[in-house]
Amino acid sequence: MNKICFFDTKPYDKIYFEALKDQYDIEIEYFEPKLGPKTAFMAKGYEAVVAFVNDAIDKETIQILYDNGVKLVAMRCAGYNNVDFKAAYKKIHVVRVPAYSPYAVAEHAMALLLTLNRKIHRAYVRTREFNFSLNGLTGFDLHGKTIGVIGTGKIGRIFIDICEGFGMDVIAYDPYPLKDSVIRYVPLEQLCRESDIISLHCPLTKDTFHLINEKTIDTMKNGVYIVNTSRGALINSEDLLEALKAEKIGGACLDVYEEETELFYEDMSYTIIQDDVLARLMSMPNVIVTSHQAFLTKEALNNIAETTLSNCREFFDDKVLTNEVCYQCSKGEACPKKNNQGCF
Ligand code: NAI
């Protein structure tokens, strides 16, 4: 039996990994801390470690893991913007779960939009106090509204289908548009100009960092709604806050936040929050924040556990790592992986 260690463990992860580990002949040691330079030494004695979205797999962490004999980092998520691939190249293989339930994320994006627009979050609190007044709860029909979808990958496409089901007019922007698709692609500027709602479904890269900023917000319709279930740093939070205060942006649905690492997934209810931007955003009636939970369905958790354990099994069996990502291929450059070989 091969042994792996697991960082940033939460009870809901453990249930699904425990249920499947024997099938893959893998033993798991669970650690509560996040993976980072201060905790990487805990991986000593394990060839493979499992990590998650808010772990810091930076140059320093990678060097410590490497010095301690780690050869595989198995991300139990799709995004990998928190991995320094350059530092890992030719030292540590990195695998991920490319898709576990795009439905989970797309459905959560719509849940956030419906909640905020129809003020369900406010109505829920009111009616529990037997306040049955409707003042301030007016929403708008989604039917007939224009929604701009940025990123038409697995999640974006499902979100588009959901929006079409609501009778919305969908326009989209993606630098790599799908061929032979009926999706109406438009330039980013046009999307910003014409959309009543904008939903982000692209990865965080150097090109998409702060894609939503003062300048792009200026070009948007007054009262536009922004939905972000992708990565926090796609939005410049300070610019978002200013635009909400100025009532330029009519509402923000945020499942992710650029400074979420130390906050999300933890119970901070007894803590004085030092992040004034987040605190101010949370004080607004037209902002709804969930704690990076768009992925959190039974189906997604099961698929995450299955693919992560299968990724580790391939590694222990010396097979080609189906879901490997490296410095070269993450930049879209030539990599032996294209010929069904390992990245290095
Ligand atoms: P995907 O890789 O299938 O699709 C991403 C799309 O974004 C691709 O079509 C790509 O061409 C496009 N893209 C790349 N650069 C772009 C740019 N500059 N502007 C616009 N589009 C661009 O990824 P998938 O599975 O659809 O996931 C999308 C994102 O959702 C992930 O990168 C991740 O950050 C986020 N995510 C969030 C979760 C959550 O729980 N909140 C869970 C899973 C993913």
CSV table of C-alpha atoms and ligand atoms in Angstrom, one decimal:
chain,number,residue,atom,x,y,z
A,1,MET,CA,0.0,0.0,0.0
A,2,ASN,CA,1.3,3.5,-0.9
A,3,LYS,CA,1.1,6.4,1.5
A,4,ILE,CA,0.2,10.0,0.7
A,5,CYS,CA,-0.3,13.0,2.9
A,6,PHE,CA,-3.1,15.5,2.6
A,7,PHE,CA,-3.0,19.2,3.5
A,8,ASP,CA,-5.8,21.6,4.6
A,9,THR,CA,-8.1,18.7,5.4
A,10,LYS,CA,-11.7,19.4,6.1
A,11,PRO,CA,-14.3,16.9,7.3
A,12,TYR,CA,-16.2,16.9,4.0
A,13,ASP,CA,-13.0,16.0,2.1
A,14,LYS,CA,-12.1,13.2,4.4
A,15,ILE,CA,-15.5,11.4,4.0
A,16,TYR,CA,-15.0,11.0,0.2
A,17,PHE,CA,-11.3,10.1,0.3
A,18,GLU,CA,-11.8,7.6,3.1
A,19,ALA,CA,-14.6,5.9,1.1
A,20,LEU,CA,-12.4,5.4,-1.9
A,21,LYS,CA,-8.8,5.0,-0.7
A,22,ASP,CA,-8.8,1.2,-0.4
A,23,GLN,CA,-9.9,0.8,-4.0
A,24,TYR,CA,-6.7,2.6,-5.0
A,25,ASP,CA,-4.5,0.8,-2.4
A,26,ILE,CA,-3.5,4.1,-0.9
A,27,GLU,CA,-3.1,5.1,2.8
A,28,ILE,CA,-3.7,8.7,3.7
A,29,GLU,CA,-2.3,10.8,6.5
A,30,TYR,CA,-4.5,13.9,7.0
A,31,PHE,CA,-3.0,17.2,8.1
A,32,GLU,CA,-5.1,20.2,9.1
A,33,PRO,CA,-2.7,23.1,8.2
A,34,LYS,CA,-2.5,24.5,4.7
A,35,LEU,CA,0.6,23.6,2.7
A,36,GLY,CA,3.1,26.4,2.6
A,37,PRO,CA,6.7,27.2,3.4
A,38,LYS,CA,6.1,26.7,7.2
A,39,THR,CA,4.3,23.4,6.9
A,40,ALA,CA,6.0,21.7,3.9
A,41,PHE,CA,8.4,19.8,6.2
A,42,MET,CA,5.4,17.8,7.4
A,43,ALA,CA,5.5,15.9,4.1
A,44,LYS,CA,8.8,14.3,4.9
A,45,GLY,CA,8.5,10.5,4.2
A,46,TYR,CA,5.8,10.9,1.7
A,47,GLU,CA,6.4,10.8,-2.1
A,48,ALA,CA,3.0,12.3,-2.9
A,49,VAL,CA,1.1,15.2,-1.2
A,50,VAL,CA,-2.4,16.3,-1.9
A,51,ALA,CA,-3.0,20.1,-1.9
A,52,PHE,CA,-5.9,22.5,-2.5
A,53,VAL,CA,-6.7,26.0,-3.9
A,54,ASN,CA,-5.5,28.2,-1.1
A,55,ASP,CA,-2.2,26.3,-0.3
A,56,ALA,CA,0.9,28.2,-1.2
A,57,ILE,CA,2.9,26.0,-3.5
A,58,ASP,CA,5.5,28.6,-4.2
A,59,LYS,CA,9.2,28.3,-4.9
A,60,GLU,CA,10.1,27.9,-1.2
A,61,THR,CA,7.5,25.3,-0.5
A,62,ILE,CA,8.5,23.3,-3.6
A,63,GLN,CA,12.2,23.3,-2.5
A,64,ILE,CA,11.3,22.1,1.0
A,65,LEU,CA,9.0,19.4,-0.5
A,66,TYR,CA,11.7,18.4,-2.9
A,67,ASP,CA,14.4,18.3,-0.2
A,68,ASN,CA,12.1,16.0,1.8
A,69,GLY,CA,11.7,13.5,-1.0
A,70,VAL,CA,8.3,14.6,-2.4
A,71,LYS,CA,7.9,13.8,-6.1
A,72,LEU,CA,4.2,14.5,-6.7
A,73,VAL,CA,1.9,17.3,-5.8
A,74,ALA,CA,-1.7,16.2,-6.5
A,75,MET,CA,-4.0,19.2,-6.6
A,76,ARG,CA,-7.5,18.3,-5.6
A,77,CYS,CA,-8.9,21.1,-7.7
A,78,ALA,CA,-9.0,22.3,-11.3
A,79,GLY,CA,-7.3,25.7,-10.9
A,80,TYR,CA,-3.5,25.9,-10.4
A,81,ASN,CA,-2.7,29.5,-10.2
A,82,ASN,CA,-1.2,28.9,-6.7
A,83,VAL,CA,1.5,26.6,-8.0
A,84,ASP,CA,5.0,27.9,-9.1
A,85,PHE,CA,5.4,25.6,-12.1
A,86,LYS,CA,8.7,27.1,-13.0
A,87,ALA,CA,10.1,26.1,-9.6
A,88,ALA,CA,8.5,22.6,-9.8
A,89,TYR,CA,9.7,21.9,-13.4
A,90,LYS,CA,11.9,18.8,-13.5
A,91,LYS,CA,11.7,18.4,-9.7
A,92,ILE,CA,8.1,17.6,-8.7
A,93,HIS,CA,5.3,16.5,-10.9
A,94,VAL,CA,2.0,18.4,-10.5
A,95,VAL,CA,-1.4,16.8,-11.3
A,96,ARG,CA,-4.8,18.2,-10.9
A,97,VAL,CA,-8.5,17.3,-11.3
A,98,PRO,CA,-9.4,19.0,-14.6
A,99,ALA,CA,-13.1,18.6,-14.2
A,100,TYR,CA,-15.1,17.3,-11.3
A,101,SER,CA,-18.5,18.9,-11.7
A,102,PRO,CA,-18.7,21.9,-13.9
A,103,TYR,CA,-22.5,21.8,-13.1
A,104,ALA,CA,-21.8,22.4,-9.4
A,105,VAL,CA,-20.0,25.7,-10.2
A,106,ALA,CA,-22.3,26.9,-12.9
A,107,GLU,CA,-25.4,26.2,-10.8
A,108,HIS,CA,-23.9,28.0,-7.9
A,109,ALA,CA,-23.2,31.0,-10.1
A,110,MET,CA,-26.9,31.1,-11.0
A,111,ALA,CA,-27.9,30.5,-7.4
A,112,LEU,CA,-25.9,33.6,-6.4
A,113,LEU,CA,-27.4,35.7,-9.1
A,114,LEU,CA,-31.0,34.7,-8.3
A,115,THR,CA,-30.4,35.2,-4.6
A,116,LEU,CA,-29.0,38.6,-5.0
A,117,ASN,CA,-31.4,39.8,-7.7
A,118,ARG,CA,-34.5,38.5,-5.9
A,119,LYS,CA,-33.2,39.5,-2.5
A,120,ILE,CA,-33.7,36.0,-1.1
A,121,HIS,CA,-30.8,36.5,1.4
A,122,ARG,CA,-32.7,39.5,2.8
A,123,ALA,CA,-36.2,37.9,2.7
A,124,TYR,CA,-34.9,34.8,4.5
A,125,VAL,CA,-33.7,36.9,7.5
A,126,ARG,CA,-36.8,39.1,7.5
A,127,THR,CA,-39.4,36.3,7.5
A,128,ARG,CA,-37.6,34.5,10.3
A,129,GLU,CA,-38.4,37.6,12.4
A,130,PHE,CA,-42.0,37.6,11.1
A,131,ASN,CA,-41.2,40.7,9.1
A,132,PHE,CA,-43.3,40.2,6.0
A,133,SER,CA,-42.7,43.6,4.5
A,134,LEU,CA,-41.6,43.7,0.8
A,135,ASN,CA,-40.0,47.1,0.9
A,136,GLY,CA,-36.6,47.0,-0.7
A,137,LEU,CA,-37.0,43.5,-2.1
A,138,THR,CA,-37.7,44.4,-5.7
A,139,GLY,CA,-35.7,42.5,-8.3
A,140,PHE,CA,-35.7,42.4,-12.1
A,141,ASP,CA,-36.7,39.7,-14.6
A,142,LEU,CA,-33.6,37.8,-15.9
A,143,HIS,CA,-35.7,37.0,-19.0
A,144,GLY,CA,-34.6,39.2,-21.8
A,145,LYS,CA,-31.5,40.6,-20.0
A,146,THR,CA,-28.1,40.4,-21.6
A,147,ILE,CA,-25.5,38.4,-19.8
A,148,GLY,CA,-21.9,38.5,-20.7
A,149,VAL,CA,-19.9,35.3,-20.0
A,150,ILE,CA,-16.2,35.7,-19.8
A,151,GLY,CA,-14.6,32.3,-20.5
A,152,THR,CA,-16.4,29.6,-22.3
A,153,GLY,CA,-14.7,26.5,-21.0
A,154,LYS,CA,-16.5,23.6,-19.2
A,155,ILE,CA,-18.1,25.8,-16.6
A,156,GLY,CA,-18.9,28.8,-18.8
A,157,ARG,CA,-20.6,26.7,-21.4
A,158,ILE,CA,-22.9,25.1,-18.8
A,159,PHE,CA,-23.6,28.5,-17.3
A,160,ILE,CA,-24.6,29.7,-20.8
A,161,ASP,CA,-27.1,26.8,-21.2
A,162,ILE,CA,-28.6,27.7,-17.8
A,163,CYS,CA,-28.9,31.3,-18.8
A,164,GLU,CA,-30.5,30.4,-22.1
A,165,GLY,CA,-33.0,28.4,-20.1
A,166,PHE,CA,-34.0,31.6,-18.4
A,167,GLY,CA,-34.6,33.3,-21.7
A,168,MET,CA,-31.5,35.6,-21.4
A,169,ASP,CA,-29.5,36.9,-24.3
A,170,VAL,CA,-26.0,35.5,-23.9
A,171,ILE,CA,-22.9,37.1,-25.3
A,172,ALA,CA,-19.4,35.8,-24.6
A,173,TYR,CA,-15.7,36.6,-24.7
A,174,ASP,CA,-12.9,34.0,-24.9
A,175,PRO,CA,-9.6,34.5,-26.6
A,176,TYR,CA,-9.9,30.9,-27.7
A,177,PRO,CA,-13.5,30.7,-28.9
A,178,LEU,CA,-15.1,27.3,-29.5
A,179,LYS,CA,-15.1,26.4,-33.2
A,180,ASP,CA,-18.5,25.6,-34.8
A,181,SER,CA,-20.4,26.8,-31.8
A,182,VAL,CA,-23.6,28.8,-31.7
A,183,ILE,CA,-22.2,31.0,-28.8
A,184,ARG,CA,-22.3,34.7,-29.8
A,185,TYR,CA,-18.7,35.8,-29.2
A,186,VAL,CA,-18.0,39.5,-29.0
A,187,PRO,CA,-14.9,41.5,-28.1
A,188,LEU,CA,-14.4,42.1,-24.4
A,189,GLU,CA,-15.1,45.8,-24.8
A,190,GLN,CA,-18.4,45.1,-26.4
A,191,LEU,CA,-19.3,42.6,-23.7
A,192,CYS,CA,-18.6,45.1,-21.0
A,193,ARG,CA,-20.6,47.8,-22.8
A,194,GLU,CA,-23.7,45.7,-23.5
A,195,SER,CA,-24.1,43.3,-20.6
A,196,ASP,CA,-26.6,43.8,-17.8
A,197,ILE,CA,-24.8,41.0,-15.9
A,198,ILE,CA,-21.3,39.8,-16.3
A,199,SER,CA,-20.2,36.4,-15.1
A,200,LEU,CA,-16.5,35.3,-14.9
A,201,HIS,CA,-15.5,31.8,-15.9
A,202,CYS,CA,-11.9,32.2,-17.0
A,203,PRO,CA,-8.8,31.1,-15.2
A,204,LEU,CA,-6.5,33.5,-13.3
A,205,THR,CA,-3.5,34.2,-15.4
A,206,LYS,CA,-1.3,37.2,-15.9
A,207,ASP,CA,-3.6,38.3,-18.7
A,208,THR,CA,-6.8,38.0,-16.5
A,209,PHE,CA,-5.4,39.5,-13.3
A,210,HIS,CA,-7.7,42.4,-12.4
A,211,LEU,CA,-9.6,42.0,-15.6
A,212,ILE,CA,-12.4,43.8,-13.8
A,213,ASN,CA,-10.9,47.2,-12.8
A,214,GLU,CA,-11.7,50.9,-12.7
A,215,LYS,CA,-11.2,51.2,-16.4
A,216,THR,CA,-13.3,48.2,-17.5
A,217,ILE,CA,-16.0,49.1,-15.0
A,218,ASP,CA,-16.2,52.6,-16.5
A,219,THR,CA,-17.2,51.1,-19.8
A,220,MET,CA,-20.0,49.0,-18.3
A,221,LYS,CA,-23.7,49.8,-18.0
A,222,ASN,CA,-24.8,51.6,-14.9
A,223,GLY,CA,-26.2,49.1,-12.4
A,224,VAL,CA,-24.4,46.1,-14.0
A,225,TYR,CA,-24.3,42.9,-11.8
A,226,ILE,CA,-21.0,41.1,-11.5
A,227,VAL,CA,-20.8,37.4,-10.7
A,228,ASN,CA,-17.4,35.8,-9.8
A,229,THR,CA,-17.2,32.1,-9.1
A,230,SER,CA,-13.8,31.8,-10.8
A,231,ARG,CA,-10.8,33.4,-8.9
A,232,GLY,CA,-10.8,36.4,-6.6
A,233,ALA,CA,-7.9,38.3,-8.3
A,234,LEU,CA,-9.9,38.5,-11.6
A,235,ILE,CA,-11.4,41.6,-9.9
A,236,ASN,CA,-9.6,44.5,-8.4
A,237,SER,CA,-11.6,44.5,-5.1
A,238,GLU,CA,-10.9,48.1,-4.2
A,239,ASP,CA,-12.2,49.3,-7.6
A,240,LEU,CA,-15.2,47.0,-7.2
A,241,LEU,CA,-15.9,48.6,-3.8
A,242,GLU,CA,-15.6,52.2,-5.2
A,243,ALA,CA,-18.0,51.3,-8.1
A,244,LEU,CA,-20.5,49.8,-5.7
A,245,LYS,CA,-20.3,52.9,-3.5
A,246,ALA,CA,-20.9,55.1,-6.5
A,247,GLU,CA,-23.8,52.8,-7.5
A,248,LYS,CA,-22.1,52.2,-10.9
A,249,ILE,CA,-22.2,48.5,-10.1
A,250,GLY,CA,-25.7,47.4,-9.0
A,251,GLY,CA,-24.7,44.1,-7.3
A,252,ALA,CA,-21.8,41.7,-6.8
A,253,CYS,CA,-22.0,37.9,-6.3
A,254,LEU,CA,-18.7,36.7,-5.1
A,255,ASP,CA,-17.8,33.1,-4.4
A,256,VAL,CA,-14.1,34.1,-4.4
A,257,TYR,CA,-12.1,37.0,-3.2
A,258,GLU,CA,-8.6,38.0,-4.0
A,259,GLU,CA,-7.4,38.1,-0.4
A,260,GLU,CA,-9.4,35.0,0.6
A,261,THR,CA,-6.5,32.7,1.5
A,262,GLU,CA,-6.4,33.4,5.2
A,263,LEU,CA,-10.1,33.7,5.6
A,264,PHE,CA,-12.2,31.4,3.5
A,265,TYR,CA,-12.9,27.9,4.7
A,266,GLU,CA,-12.3,28.9,8.3
A,267,ASP,CA,-14.7,30.0,11.1
A,268,MET,CA,-13.6,33.7,11.6
A,269,SER,CA,-16.7,34.7,13.5
A,270,TYR,CA,-14.8,35.4,16.7
A,271,THR,CA,-12.1,37.4,14.9
A,272,ILE,CA,-11.8,41.1,14.2
A,273,ILE,CA,-11.5,41.1,10.4
A,274,GLN,CA,-8.6,43.2,9.4
A,275,ASP,CA,-9.5,43.3,5.7
A,276,ASP,CA,-11.4,46.6,5.4
A,277,VAL,CA,-12.3,46.1,1.8
A,278,LEU,CA,-14.0,42.8,2.5
A,279,ALA,CA,-15.6,44.1,5.6
A,280,ARG,CA,-17.1,47.1,3.7
A,281,LEU,CA,-18.2,44.8,0.8
A,282,MET,CA,-19.9,42.5,3.2
A,283,SER,CA,-21.8,45.4,4.8
A,284,MET,CA,-23.6,46.2,1.5
A,285,PRO,CA,-27.1,44.8,0.9
A,286,ASN,CA,-26.3,44.3,-2.8
A,287,VAL,CA,-23.2,42.1,-2.2
A,288,ILE,CA,-23.4,38.4,-1.5
A,289,VAL,CA,-20.3,36.4,-0.5
A,290,THR,CA,-19.9,32.7,-0.3
A,291,SER,CA,-16.8,31.1,0.9
A,292,HIS,CA,-15.4,29.5,-2.3
A,293,GLN,CA,-18.1,26.9,-2.1
A,294,ALA,CA,-19.3,26.7,-5.7
A,295,PHE,CA,-17.7,23.3,-6.1
A,296,LEU,CA,-19.3,21.8,-2.9
A,297,THR,CA,-21.7,19.2,-4.1
A,298,LYS,CA,-21.6,15.4,-3.3
A,299,GLU,CA,-21.0,14.6,-6.9
A,300,ALA,CA,-18.1,17.0,-7.2
A,301,LEU,CA,-16.5,15.8,-3.9
A,302,ASN,CA,-16.8,12.2,-5.0
A,303,ASN,CA,-15.2,13.0,-8.4
A,304,ILE,CA,-12.4,15.0,-6.8
A,305,ALA,CA,-11.5,12.1,-4.5
A,306,GLU,CA,-11.7,9.6,-7.4
A,307,THR,CA,-9.5,11.6,-9.8
A,308,THR,CA,-7.0,12.6,-7.2
A,309,LEU,CA,-6.5,9.0,-6.0
A,310,SER,CA,-6.3,7.8,-9.6
A,311,ASN,CA,-3.7,10.5,-10.3
A,312,CYS,CA,-1.7,9.2,-7.3
A,313,ARG,CA,-2.1,5.6,-8.4
A,314,GLU,CA,-0.8,6.4,-11.9
A,315,PHE,CA,2.3,8.0,-10.2
A,316,PHE,CA,3.0,5.1,-7.9
A,317,ASP,CA,2.6,2.7,-10.9
A,318,ASP,CA,5.0,4.7,-13.0
A,319,LYS,CA,2.4,5.4,-15.6
A,320,VAL,CA,2.0,8.5,-17.8
A,321,LEU,CA,0.2,11.0,-15.6
A,322,THR,CA,-3.0,11.7,-17.5
A,323,ASN,CA,-3.7,15.0,-15.6
A,324,GLU,CA,-0.2,16.3,-15.3
A,325,VAL,CA,0.4,20.1,-15.8
A,326,CYS,CA,3.9,21.6,-16.1
A,327,TYR,CA,5.7,24.9,-16.7
A,328,GLN,CA,5.7,24.3,-20.4
A,329,CYS,CA,2.3,23.0,-21.1
A,330,SER,CA,0.6,25.4,-18.6
A,331,LYS,CA,1.9,28.2,-20.9
A,332,GLY,CA,0.6,26.5,-24.0
A,333,GLU,CA,4.1,25.6,-25.1
A,334,ALA,CA,5.4,22.4,-26.6
A,335,CYS,CA,5.6,19.7,-24.0
A,336,PRO,CA,6.1,15.9,-24.5
A,337,LYS,CA,2.7,15.5,-22.9
A,338,LYS,CA,1.2,16.3,-26.3
A,339,ASN,CA,2.6,13.0,-27.5
A,340,ASN,CA,1.1,11.1,-24.6
A,341,GLN,CA,4.3,11.1,-22.6
A,342,GLY,CA,5.1,12.5,-19.2
A,343,CYS,CA,5.8,16.3,-19.0
A,344,PHE,CA,9.4,15.5,-18.0
B,1,NAI,P1,-11.7,25.6,-18.5
B,1,NAI,O1,-10.2,25.5,-18.7
B,1,NAI,O2,-12.6,24.5,-19.1
B,1,NAI,O3,-12.2,27.0,-19.2
B,1,NAI,C1,-11.6,28.2,-19.1
B,1,NAI,C2,-11.9,29.0,-20.3
B,1,NAI,O4,-11.3,30.3,-20.1
B,1,NAI,C3,-11.3,28.5,-21.6
B,1,NAI,O5,-12.2,28.4,-22.6
B,1,NAI,C4,-10.2,29.5,-21.9
B,1,NAI,O6,-10.0,29.7,-23.3
B,1,NAI,C5,-10.8,30.8,-21.3
B,1,NAI,N1,-9.8,31.9,-21.1
B,1,NAI,C6,-8.5,31.8,-21.0
B,1,NAI,N2,-8.0,33.0,-20.9
B,1,NAI,C7,-9.0,33.9,-21.0
B,1,NAI,C8,-9.1,35.3,-21.0
B,1,NAI,N3,-8.0,36.1,-20.9
B,1,NAI,N4,-10.3,35.8,-21.1
B,1,NAI,C9,-11.4,35.1,-21.2
B,1,NAI,N5,-11.4,33.7,-21.2
B,1,NAI,C10,-10.2,33.1,-21.1
B,1,NAI,O7,-12.0,25.9,-17.0
B,1,NAI,P2,-13.4,25.6,-16.2
B,1,NAI,O8,-13.4,24.2,-15.7
B,1,NAI,O9,-14.5,26.1,-17.0
B,1,NAI,O10,-13.1,26.5,-14.9
B,1,NAI,C11,-13.1,27.9,-15.0
B,1,NAI,C12,-12.5,28.5,-13.8
B,1,NAI,O11,-13.4,28.3,-12.7
B,1,NAI,C13,-11.2,27.8,-13.3
B,1,NAI,O12,-10.1,28.4,-13.8
B,1,NAI,C14,-11.2,28.1,-11.8
B,1,NAI,O13,-10.5,29.3,-11.5
B,1,NAI,C15,-12.7,28.3,-11.5
B,1,NAI,N6,-13.3,27.3,-10.6
B,1,NAI,C16,-13.9,27.7,-9.4
B,1,NAI,C17,-14.4,26.8,-8.5
B,1,NAI,C18,-15.1,27.3,-7.3
B,1,NAI,O14,-15.4,26.4,-6.4
B,1,NAI,N7,-15.5,28.5,-7.2
B,1,NAI,C19,-14.3,25.4,-8.8
B,1,NAI,C20,-13.7,25.0,-10.1
B,1,NAI,C21,-13.2,26.0,-10.9
